[in-house]
CSV table of C-alpha atoms and ligand atoms in Angstrom, one decimal:
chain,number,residue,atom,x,y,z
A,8,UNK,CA,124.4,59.9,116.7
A,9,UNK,CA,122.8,57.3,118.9
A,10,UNK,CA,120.7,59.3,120.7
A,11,UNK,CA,119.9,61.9,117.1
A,12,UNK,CA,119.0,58.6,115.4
A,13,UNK,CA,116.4,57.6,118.1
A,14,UNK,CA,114.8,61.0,117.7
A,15,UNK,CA,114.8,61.3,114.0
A,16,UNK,CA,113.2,57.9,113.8
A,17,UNK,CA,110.4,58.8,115.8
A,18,UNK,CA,109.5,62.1,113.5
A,19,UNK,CA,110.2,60.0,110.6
A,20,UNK,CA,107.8,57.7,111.6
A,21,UNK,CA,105.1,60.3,112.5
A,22,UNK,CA,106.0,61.4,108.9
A,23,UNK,CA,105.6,58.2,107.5
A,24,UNK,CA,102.6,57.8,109.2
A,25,UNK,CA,101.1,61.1,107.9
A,26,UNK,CA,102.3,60.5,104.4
A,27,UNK,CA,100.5,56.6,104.3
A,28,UNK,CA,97.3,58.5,105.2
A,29,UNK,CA,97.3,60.9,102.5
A,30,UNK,CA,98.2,58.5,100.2
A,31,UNK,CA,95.0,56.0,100.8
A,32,UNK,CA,93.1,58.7,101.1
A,33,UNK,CA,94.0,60.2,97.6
A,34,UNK,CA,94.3,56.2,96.3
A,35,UNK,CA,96.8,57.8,93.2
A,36,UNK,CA,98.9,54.4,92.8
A,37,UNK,CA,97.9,54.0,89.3
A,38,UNK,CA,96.2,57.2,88.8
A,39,UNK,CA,96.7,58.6,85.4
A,40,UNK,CA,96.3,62.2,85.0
A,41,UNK,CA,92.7,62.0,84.0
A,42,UNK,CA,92.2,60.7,87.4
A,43,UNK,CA,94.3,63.6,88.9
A,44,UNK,CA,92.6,66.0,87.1
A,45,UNK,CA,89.3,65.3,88.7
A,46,UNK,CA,90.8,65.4,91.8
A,47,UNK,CA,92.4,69.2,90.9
A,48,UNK,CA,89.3,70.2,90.1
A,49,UNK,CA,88.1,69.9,93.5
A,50,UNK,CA,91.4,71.4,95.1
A,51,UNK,CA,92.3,73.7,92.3
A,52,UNK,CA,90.3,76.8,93.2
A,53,UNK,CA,92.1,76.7,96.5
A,54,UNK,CA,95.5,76.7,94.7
A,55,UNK,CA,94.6,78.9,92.4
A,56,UNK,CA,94.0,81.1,94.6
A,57,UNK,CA,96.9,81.0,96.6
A,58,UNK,CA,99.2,81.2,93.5
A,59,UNK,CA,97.5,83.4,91.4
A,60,UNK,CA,100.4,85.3,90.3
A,61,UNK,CA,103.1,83.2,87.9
A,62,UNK,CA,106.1,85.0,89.0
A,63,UNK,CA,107.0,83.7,92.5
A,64,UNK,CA,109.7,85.3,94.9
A,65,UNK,CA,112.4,82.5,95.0
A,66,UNK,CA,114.3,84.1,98.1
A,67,UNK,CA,114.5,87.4,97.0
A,68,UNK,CA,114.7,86.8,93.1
A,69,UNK,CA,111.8,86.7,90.8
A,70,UNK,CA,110.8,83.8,89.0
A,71,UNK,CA,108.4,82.8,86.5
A,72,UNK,CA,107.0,79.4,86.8
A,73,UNK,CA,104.3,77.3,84.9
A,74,UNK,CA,102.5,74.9,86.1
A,75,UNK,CA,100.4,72.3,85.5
A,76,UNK,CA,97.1,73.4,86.9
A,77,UNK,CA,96.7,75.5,84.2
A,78,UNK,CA,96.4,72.9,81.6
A,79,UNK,CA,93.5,70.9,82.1
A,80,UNK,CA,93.1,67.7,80.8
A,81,UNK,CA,90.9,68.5,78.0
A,82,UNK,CA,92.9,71.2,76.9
A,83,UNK,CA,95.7,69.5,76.7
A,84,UNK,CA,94.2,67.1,74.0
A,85,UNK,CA,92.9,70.0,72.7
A,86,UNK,CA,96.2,71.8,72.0
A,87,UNK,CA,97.4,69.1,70.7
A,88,UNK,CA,95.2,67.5,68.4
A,89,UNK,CA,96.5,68.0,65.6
A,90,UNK,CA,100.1,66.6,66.6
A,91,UNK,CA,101.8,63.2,66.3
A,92,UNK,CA,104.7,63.5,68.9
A,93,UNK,CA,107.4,61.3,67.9
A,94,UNK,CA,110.1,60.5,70.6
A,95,UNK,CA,113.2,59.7,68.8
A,96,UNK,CA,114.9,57.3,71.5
A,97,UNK,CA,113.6,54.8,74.2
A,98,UNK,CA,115.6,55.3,77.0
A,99,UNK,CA,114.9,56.0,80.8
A,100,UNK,CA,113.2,59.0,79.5
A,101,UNK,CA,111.8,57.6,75.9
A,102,UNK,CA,110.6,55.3,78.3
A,103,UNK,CA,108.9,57.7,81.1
A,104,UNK,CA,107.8,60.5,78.9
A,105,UNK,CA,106.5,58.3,76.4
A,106,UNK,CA,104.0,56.7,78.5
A,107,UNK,CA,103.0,59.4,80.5
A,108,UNK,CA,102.5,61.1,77.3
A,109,UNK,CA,100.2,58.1,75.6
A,110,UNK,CA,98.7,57.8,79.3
A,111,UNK,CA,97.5,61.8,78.9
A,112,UNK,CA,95.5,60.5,75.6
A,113,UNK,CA,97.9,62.0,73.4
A,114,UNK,CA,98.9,60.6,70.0
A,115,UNK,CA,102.7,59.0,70.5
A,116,UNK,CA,105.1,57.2,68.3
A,117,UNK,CA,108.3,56.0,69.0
A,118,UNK,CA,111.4,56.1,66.9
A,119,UNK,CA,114.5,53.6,67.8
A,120,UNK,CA,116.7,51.3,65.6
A,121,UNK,CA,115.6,48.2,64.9
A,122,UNK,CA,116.1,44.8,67.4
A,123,UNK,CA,117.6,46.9,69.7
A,124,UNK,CA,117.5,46.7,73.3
A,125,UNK,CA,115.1,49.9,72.5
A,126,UNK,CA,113.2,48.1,70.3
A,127,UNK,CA,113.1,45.1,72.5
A,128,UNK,CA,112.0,47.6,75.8
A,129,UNK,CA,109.1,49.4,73.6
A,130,UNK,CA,107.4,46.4,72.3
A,131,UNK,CA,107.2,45.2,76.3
A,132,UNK,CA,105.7,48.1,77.0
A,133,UNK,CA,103.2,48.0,74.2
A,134,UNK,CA,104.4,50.0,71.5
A,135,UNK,CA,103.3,48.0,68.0
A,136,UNK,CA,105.6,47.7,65.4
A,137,UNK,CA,104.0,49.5,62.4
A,138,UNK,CA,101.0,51.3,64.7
A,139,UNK,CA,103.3,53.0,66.9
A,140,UNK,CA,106.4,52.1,67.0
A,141,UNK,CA,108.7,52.4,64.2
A,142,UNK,CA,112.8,53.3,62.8
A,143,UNK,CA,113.8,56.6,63.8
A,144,UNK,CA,113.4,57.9,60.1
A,145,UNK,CA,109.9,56.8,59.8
A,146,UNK,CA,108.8,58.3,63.1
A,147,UNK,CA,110.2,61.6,62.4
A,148,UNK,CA,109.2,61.6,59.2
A,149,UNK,CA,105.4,60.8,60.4
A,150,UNK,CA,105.6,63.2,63.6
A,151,UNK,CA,105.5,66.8,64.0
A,152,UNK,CA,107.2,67.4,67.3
A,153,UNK,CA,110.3,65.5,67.3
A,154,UNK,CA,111.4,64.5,70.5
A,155,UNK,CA,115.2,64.0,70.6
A,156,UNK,CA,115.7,61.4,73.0
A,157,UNK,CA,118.4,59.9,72.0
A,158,UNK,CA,121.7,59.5,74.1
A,159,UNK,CA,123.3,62.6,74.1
A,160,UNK,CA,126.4,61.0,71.9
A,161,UNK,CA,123.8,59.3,69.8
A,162,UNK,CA,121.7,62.8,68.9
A,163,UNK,CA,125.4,63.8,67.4
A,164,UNK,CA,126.3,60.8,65.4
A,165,UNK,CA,123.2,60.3,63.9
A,166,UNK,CA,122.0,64.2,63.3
A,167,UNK,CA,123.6,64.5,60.1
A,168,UNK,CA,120.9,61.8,59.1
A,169,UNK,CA,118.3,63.0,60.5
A,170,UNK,CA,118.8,66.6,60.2
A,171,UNK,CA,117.4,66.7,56.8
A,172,UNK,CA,113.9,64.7,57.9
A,173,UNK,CA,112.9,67.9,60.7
A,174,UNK,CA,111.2,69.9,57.6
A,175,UNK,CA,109.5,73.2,58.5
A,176,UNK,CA,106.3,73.3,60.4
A,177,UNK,CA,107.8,70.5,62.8
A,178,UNK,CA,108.7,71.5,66.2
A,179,UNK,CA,112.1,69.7,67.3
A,180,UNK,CA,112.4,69.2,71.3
A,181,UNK,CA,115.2,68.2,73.4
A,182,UNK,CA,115.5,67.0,76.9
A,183,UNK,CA,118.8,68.4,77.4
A,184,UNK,CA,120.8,71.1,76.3
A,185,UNK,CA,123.6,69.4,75.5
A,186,UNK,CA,123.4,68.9,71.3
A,187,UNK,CA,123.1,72.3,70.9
A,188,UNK,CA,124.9,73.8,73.5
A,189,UNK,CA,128.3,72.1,72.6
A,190,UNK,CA,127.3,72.6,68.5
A,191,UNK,CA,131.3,72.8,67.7
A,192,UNK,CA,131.5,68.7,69.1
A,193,UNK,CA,128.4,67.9,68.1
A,194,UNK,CA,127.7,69.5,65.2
A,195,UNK,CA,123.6,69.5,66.3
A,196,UNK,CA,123.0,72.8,64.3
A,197,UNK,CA,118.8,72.7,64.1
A,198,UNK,CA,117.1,74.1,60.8
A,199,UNK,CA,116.4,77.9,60.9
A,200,UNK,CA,112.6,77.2,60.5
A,201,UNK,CA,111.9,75.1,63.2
A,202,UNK,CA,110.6,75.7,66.8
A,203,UNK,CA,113.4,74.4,69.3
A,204,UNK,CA,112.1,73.7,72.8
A,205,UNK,CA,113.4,71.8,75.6
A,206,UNK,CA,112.0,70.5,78.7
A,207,UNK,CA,114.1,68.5,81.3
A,208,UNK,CA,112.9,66.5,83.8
A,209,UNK,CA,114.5,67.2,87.2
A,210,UNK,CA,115.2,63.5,87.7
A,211,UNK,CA,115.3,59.9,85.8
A,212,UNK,CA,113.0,58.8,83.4
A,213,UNK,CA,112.0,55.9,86.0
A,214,UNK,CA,110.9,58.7,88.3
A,215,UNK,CA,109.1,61.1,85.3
A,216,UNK,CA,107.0,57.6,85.1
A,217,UNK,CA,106.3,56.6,88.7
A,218,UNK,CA,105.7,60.0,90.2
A,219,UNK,CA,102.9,60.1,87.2
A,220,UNK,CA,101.8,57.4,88.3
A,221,UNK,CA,100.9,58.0,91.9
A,222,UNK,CA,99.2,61.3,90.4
A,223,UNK,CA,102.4,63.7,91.5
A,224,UNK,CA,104.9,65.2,89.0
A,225,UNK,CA,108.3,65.5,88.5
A,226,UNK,CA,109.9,69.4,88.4
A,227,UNK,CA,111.3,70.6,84.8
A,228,UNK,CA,113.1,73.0,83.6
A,229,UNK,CA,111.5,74.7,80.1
A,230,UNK,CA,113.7,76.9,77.9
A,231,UNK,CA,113.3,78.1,74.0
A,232,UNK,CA,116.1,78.0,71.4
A,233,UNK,CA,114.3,78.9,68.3
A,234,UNK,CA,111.0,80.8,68.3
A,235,UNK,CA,109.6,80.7,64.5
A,236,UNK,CA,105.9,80.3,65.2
A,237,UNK,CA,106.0,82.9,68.2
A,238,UNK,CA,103.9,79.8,70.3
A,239,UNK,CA,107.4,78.1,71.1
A,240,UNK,CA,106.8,78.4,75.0
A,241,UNK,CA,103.3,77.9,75.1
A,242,UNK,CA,103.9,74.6,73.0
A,243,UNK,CA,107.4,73.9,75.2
A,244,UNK,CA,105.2,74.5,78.4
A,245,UNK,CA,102.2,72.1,77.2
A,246,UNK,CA,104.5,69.2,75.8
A,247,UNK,CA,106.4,69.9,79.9
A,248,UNK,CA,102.7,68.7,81.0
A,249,UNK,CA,102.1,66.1,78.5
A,250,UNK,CA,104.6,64.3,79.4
A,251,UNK,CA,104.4,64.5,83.8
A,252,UNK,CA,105.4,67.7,85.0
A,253,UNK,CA,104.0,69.4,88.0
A,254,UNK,CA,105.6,72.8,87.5
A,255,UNK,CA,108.2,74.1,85.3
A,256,UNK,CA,110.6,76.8,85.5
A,257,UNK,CA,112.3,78.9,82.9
A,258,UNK,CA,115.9,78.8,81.7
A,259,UNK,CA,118.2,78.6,79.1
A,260,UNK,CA,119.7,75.7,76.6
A,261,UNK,CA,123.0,76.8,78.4
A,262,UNK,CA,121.9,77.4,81.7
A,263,UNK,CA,120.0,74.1,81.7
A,264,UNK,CA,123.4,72.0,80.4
A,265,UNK,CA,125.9,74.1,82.8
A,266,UNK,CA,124.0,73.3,85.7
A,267,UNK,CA,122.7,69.6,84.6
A,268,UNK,CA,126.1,68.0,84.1
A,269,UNK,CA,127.4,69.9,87.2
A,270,UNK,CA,124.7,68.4,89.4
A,271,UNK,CA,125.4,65.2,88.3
A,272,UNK,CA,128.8,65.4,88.4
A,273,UNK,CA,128.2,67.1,91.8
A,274,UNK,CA,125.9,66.6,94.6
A,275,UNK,CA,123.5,64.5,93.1
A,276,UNK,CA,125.5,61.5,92.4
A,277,UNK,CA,129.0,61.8,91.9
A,278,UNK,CA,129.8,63.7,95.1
A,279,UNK,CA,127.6,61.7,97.4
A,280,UNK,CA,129.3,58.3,96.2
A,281,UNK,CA,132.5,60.1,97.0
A,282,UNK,CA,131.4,61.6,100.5
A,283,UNK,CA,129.4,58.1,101.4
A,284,UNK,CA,133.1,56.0,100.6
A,285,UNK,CA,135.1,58.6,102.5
A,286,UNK,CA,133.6,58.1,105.7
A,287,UNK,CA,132.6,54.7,105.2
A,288,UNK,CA,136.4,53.9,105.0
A,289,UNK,CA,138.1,56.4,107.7
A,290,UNK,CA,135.0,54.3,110.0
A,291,UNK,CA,136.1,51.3,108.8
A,292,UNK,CA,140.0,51.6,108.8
A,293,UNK,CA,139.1,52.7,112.9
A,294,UNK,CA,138.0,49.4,113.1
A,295,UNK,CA,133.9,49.9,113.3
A,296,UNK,CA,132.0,46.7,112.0
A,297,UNK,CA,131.0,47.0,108.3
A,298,UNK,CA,127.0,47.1,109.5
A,299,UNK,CA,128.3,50.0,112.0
A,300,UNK,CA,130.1,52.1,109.5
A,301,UNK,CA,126.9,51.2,106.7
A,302,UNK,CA,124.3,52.5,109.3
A,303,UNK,CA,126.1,56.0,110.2
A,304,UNK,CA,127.0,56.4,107.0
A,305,UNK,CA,124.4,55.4,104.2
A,306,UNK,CA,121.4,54.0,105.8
A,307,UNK,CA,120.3,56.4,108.1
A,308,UNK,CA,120.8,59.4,105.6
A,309,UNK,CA,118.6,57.8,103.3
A,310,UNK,CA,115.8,56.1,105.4
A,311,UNK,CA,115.9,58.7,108.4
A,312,UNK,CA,117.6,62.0,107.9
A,313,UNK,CA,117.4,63.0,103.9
A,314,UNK,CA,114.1,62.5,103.5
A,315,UNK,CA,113.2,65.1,106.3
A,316,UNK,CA,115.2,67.6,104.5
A,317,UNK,CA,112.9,66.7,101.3
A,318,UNK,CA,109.8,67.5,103.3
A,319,UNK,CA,110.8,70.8,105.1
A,320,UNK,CA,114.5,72.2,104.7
A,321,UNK,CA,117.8,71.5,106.3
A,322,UNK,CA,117.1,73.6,109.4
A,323,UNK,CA,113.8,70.8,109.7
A,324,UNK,CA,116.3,68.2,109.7
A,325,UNK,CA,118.8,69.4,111.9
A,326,UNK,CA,116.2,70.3,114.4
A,327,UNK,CA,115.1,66.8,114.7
A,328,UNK,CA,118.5,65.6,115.9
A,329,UNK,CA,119.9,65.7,119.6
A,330,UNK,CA,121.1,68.4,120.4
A,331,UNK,CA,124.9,67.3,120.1
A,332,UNK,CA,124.1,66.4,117.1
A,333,UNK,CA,122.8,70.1,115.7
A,334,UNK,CA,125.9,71.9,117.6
A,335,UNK,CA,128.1,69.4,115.6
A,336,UNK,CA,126.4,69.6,112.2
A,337,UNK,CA,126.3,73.6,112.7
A,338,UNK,CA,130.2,73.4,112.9
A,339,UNK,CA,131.2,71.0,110.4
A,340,UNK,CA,128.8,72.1,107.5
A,341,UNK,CA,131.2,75.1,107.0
A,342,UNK,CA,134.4,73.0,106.8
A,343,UNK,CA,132.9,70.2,104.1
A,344,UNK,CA,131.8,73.4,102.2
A,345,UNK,CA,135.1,75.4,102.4
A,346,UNK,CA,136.5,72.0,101.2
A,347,UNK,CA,134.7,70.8,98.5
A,348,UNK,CA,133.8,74.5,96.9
A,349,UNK,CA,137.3,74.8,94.8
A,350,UNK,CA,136.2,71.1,93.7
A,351,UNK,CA,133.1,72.1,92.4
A,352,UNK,CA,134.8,75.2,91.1
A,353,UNK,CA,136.7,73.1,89.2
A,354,UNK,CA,133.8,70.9,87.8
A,355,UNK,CA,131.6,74.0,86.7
A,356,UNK,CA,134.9,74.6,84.9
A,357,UNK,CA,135.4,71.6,83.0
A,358,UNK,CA,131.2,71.4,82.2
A,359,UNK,CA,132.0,74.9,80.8
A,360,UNK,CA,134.7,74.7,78.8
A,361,UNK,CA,133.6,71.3,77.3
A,362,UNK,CA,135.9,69.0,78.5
A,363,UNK,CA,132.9,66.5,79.9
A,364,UNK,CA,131.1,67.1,77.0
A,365,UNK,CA,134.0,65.7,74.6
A,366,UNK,CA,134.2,62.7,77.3
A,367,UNK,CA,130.8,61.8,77.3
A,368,UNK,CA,130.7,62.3,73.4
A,369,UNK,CA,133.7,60.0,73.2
A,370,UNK,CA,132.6,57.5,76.0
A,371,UNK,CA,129.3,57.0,74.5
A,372,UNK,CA,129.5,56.6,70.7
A,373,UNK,CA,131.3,53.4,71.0
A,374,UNK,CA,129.5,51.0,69.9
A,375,UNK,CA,130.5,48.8,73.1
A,376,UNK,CA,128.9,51.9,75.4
A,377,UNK,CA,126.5,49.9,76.9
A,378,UNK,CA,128.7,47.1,78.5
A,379,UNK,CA,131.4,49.6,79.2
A,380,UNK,CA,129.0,51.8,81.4
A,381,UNK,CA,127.8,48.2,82.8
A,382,UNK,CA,131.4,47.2,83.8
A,383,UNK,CA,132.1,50.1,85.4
A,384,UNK,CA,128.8,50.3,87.5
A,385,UNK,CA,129.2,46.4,88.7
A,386,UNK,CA,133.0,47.9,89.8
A,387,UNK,CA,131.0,49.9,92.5
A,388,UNK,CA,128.2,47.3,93.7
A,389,UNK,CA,131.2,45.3,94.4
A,390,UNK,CA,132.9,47.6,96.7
A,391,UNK,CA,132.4,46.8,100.1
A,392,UNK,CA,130.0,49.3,101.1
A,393,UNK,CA,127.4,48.4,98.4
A,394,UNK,CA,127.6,44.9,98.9
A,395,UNK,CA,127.3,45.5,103.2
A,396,UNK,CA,124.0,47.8,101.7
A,397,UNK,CA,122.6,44.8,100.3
A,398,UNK,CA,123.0,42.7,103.7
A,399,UNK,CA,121.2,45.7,105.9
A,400,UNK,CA,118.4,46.5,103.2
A,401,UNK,CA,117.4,42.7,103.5
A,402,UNK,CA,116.7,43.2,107.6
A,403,UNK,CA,114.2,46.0,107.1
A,404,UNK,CA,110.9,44.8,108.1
A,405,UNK,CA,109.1,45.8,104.8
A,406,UNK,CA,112.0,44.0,102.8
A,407,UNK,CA,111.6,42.6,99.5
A,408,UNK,CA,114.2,40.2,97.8
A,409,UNK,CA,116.1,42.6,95.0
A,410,UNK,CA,116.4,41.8,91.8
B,529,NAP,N1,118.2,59.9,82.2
B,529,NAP,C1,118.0,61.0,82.9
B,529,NAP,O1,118.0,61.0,84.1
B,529,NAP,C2,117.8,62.3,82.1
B,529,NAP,C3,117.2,63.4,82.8
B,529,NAP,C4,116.9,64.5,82.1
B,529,NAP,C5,117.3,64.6,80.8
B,529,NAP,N2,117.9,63.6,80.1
B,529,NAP,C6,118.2,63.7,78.7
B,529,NAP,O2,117.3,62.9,78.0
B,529,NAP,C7,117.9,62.4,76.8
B,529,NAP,C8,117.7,60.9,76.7
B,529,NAP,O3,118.4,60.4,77.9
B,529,NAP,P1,118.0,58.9,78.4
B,529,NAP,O4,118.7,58.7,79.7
B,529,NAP,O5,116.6,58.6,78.3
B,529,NAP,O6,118.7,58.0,77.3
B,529,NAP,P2,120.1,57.3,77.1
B,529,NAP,O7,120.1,56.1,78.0
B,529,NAP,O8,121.2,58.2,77.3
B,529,NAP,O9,120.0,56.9,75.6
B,529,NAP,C9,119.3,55.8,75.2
B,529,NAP,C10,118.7,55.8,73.8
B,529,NAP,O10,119.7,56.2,72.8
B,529,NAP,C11,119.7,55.2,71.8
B,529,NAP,N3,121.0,55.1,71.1
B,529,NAP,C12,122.3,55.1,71.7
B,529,NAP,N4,123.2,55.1,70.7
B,529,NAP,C13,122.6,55.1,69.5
B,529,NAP,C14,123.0,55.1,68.2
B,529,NAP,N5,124.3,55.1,67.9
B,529,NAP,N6,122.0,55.1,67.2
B,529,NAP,C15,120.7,55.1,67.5
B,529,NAP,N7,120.3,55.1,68.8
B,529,NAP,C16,121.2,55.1,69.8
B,529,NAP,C17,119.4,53.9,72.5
B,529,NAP,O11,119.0,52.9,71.6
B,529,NAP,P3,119.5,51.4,71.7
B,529,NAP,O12,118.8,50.7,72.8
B,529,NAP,O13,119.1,50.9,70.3
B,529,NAP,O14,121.0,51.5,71.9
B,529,NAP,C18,118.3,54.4,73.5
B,529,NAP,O15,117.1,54.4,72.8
B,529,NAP,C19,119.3,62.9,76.8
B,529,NAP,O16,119.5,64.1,76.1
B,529,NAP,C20,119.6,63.1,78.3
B,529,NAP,O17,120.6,64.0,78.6
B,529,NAP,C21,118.1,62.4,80.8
């Protein structure tokens, strides 16, 4: 890949180069979306024009999708004036939706148990005991959206409790279709006279927050359960805004959970720590040097090669390796996918029939979930590969010590 790397590092770099511009020119890094706003107004008409229509052709099949031109600032506050949105939960996406959501000038409580690690995060980030922050019983019971964001395992332990505060004329919200979904190992069965909406963020909480904050937004996914009001989409769609979307597409609670935990499970994590350690090892047991078999294997994916496929498609980034490269790439795509299809066969299985649900479930209701999870995770920064990451993310030029 010697010669491929060589290339793809000079596109990157004219990439990188284009992408700095824009962003000093457009100066987002702590833009709220007041700020961004004024700047849509100016580029708005041209958008507006060019997507007009809300149902876009998604290669051949028709989709709706919202998005978040079409809710102005002002009429975002204006929609929800009325409303005390209390998140229930402060984790990586209490945490992101919260603030964007307070950021957006809307009114925001927080709901977690008491001197927890929760607790302890919410007060940093200037939540006030009392003014806005308070136990999950109190914040539900002074909201009228209720935000579920609990841990998945948490929204079943505890819904027997708070199933009884979510009194008609509140709107409950999930990020997940996972309570309700799986009702028979959950028991999450929401009140017949509620609103149930969901939006999920395409991503972690972290990146609901920081894409906010350079004035972008993340993707989300926007379904209704439970229409009472009739205004279940409109409100699901406004609260996707509020809280850092940049367009939203339509689904279901089970679509949404099926696909979710088999992305996760799949491609998104899961499969690429299992593809990266494959060939990291076969590299390494045919005696290339840890910082060889780190390079061709993690490294340049993620600095060179994955970020062109972000910006412009596969195609884009094969084209931008050597030529032995593309004839290679064009052969062997077929085999990894002939390979690993039965395997993700298999996963869409188990996500189906509930087999990760009841694991998760079980996992993460014991009360020791959070230093079980952490003993696990240190298991992989401790594997070679991680620990020869750490060694060649120190020599990049724009390094900074980790943490
Ligand atoms: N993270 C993502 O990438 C992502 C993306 C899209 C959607 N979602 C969905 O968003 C929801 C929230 O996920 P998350 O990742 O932000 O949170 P999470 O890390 O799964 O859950 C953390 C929250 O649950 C609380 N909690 C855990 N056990 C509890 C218990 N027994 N009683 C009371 N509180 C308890 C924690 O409080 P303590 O600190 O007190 O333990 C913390 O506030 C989930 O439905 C998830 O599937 C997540």
């Amino acid at each position: 890949m010697a010669s491929s790397t060589a290339s793809c590092l000079r596109a990157l770099s004219r990439h990188t180069r284009v992408a700095q511009r824009l962003l000093t020119k457009k100066s987002f890094q702590t833009a709220s979306y007041s700020l961004l706003a004024r700047h849509q107004s100016v580029t708005n008409k041209r958008v507006l024009a060019t997507r007009g229509l809300k149902t876009l052709d998604f290669a051949g099949s028709k989709e709706v999708v919202y998005e978040r031109s079409d809710w102005p600032l002002a009429k975002l506050q204006n929609y929800f004036k009325n409303d005390t949105l209390a998140l229930i939960g402060y984790g990586s996406q209490g945490h992101g939706q919260g603030l964007n959501a307070r950021d957006n000038g809307l009114n925001v409580i927080i709901g977690v148990r008491k001197d927890g690690e929760s607790w302890r995060q919410a007060i940093e980030d200037g939540w006030v005991p009392g003014e806005s922050l308070f136990s999950i019983e109190e914040a539900i019971d002074r909201g009228t959206i209720i935000m579920n964001l609990l841990s998945d395992a948490a929204q079943s332990s505890t819904w027997s409790h708070i199933s009884p505060l979510i009194t008609k004329g509140k709107t409950l919200y999930f990020s997940h279709g996972f309570s309700v979904v799986y009702k028979d190992d959950t028991k999450v069965i929401p009140p017949k006279d509620v609103d149930v909406i969901l939006v999920a963020p395409k991503g972690s909480g972290r990146t609901v927050r920081t894409l906010f904050k350079e004035g972008r937004g993340i993707n989300s996914s926007v379904a209704v359960f439970q229409d009472v009001t009739g205004k279940a989409m409109e409100k699901a769609v406004a609260i996707g805004v509020a809280i850092g979307s940049g367009y939203m597409y339509e689904t279901t609670f089970e679509k949404e959970v099926f696909s979710d935990l088999t992305g996760e499970r799949g491609v998104l994590a899961a499969a690429i720590q299992g593809l990266f350690c494959a060939q990291y090892k076969v590299l390494r047991a045919n005696g290339h040097s840890p910082s060889e078999a780190f390079n061709e294997t993690v490294e340049e994916a993620t600095q060179s090669l994955y970020p062109l496929i972000g910006e412009k498609g596969m195609d884009y980034m094969f084209n931008a390796c050597s030529t032995t490269a593309r004839r290679g790439a064009l052969d062997w795509a077929p085999i990894f996918e002939a390979t690993n299809r039965p395997v993700f066969e298999k996963l869409y299985e188990s996500v189906k029939n509930g087999t990760e649900t009841r694991k998760a479930l079980e996992f993460n209701g014991r009360a020791t979930y959070r230093e079980d999870l952490a003993k696990e995770l240190k298991e992989i920064d401790e594997q070679e590969i991680w620990r020869v990451g750490k060694v060649v993310r120190s020599l990049r030029p724009d390094y900074t010590p980790e943490h």
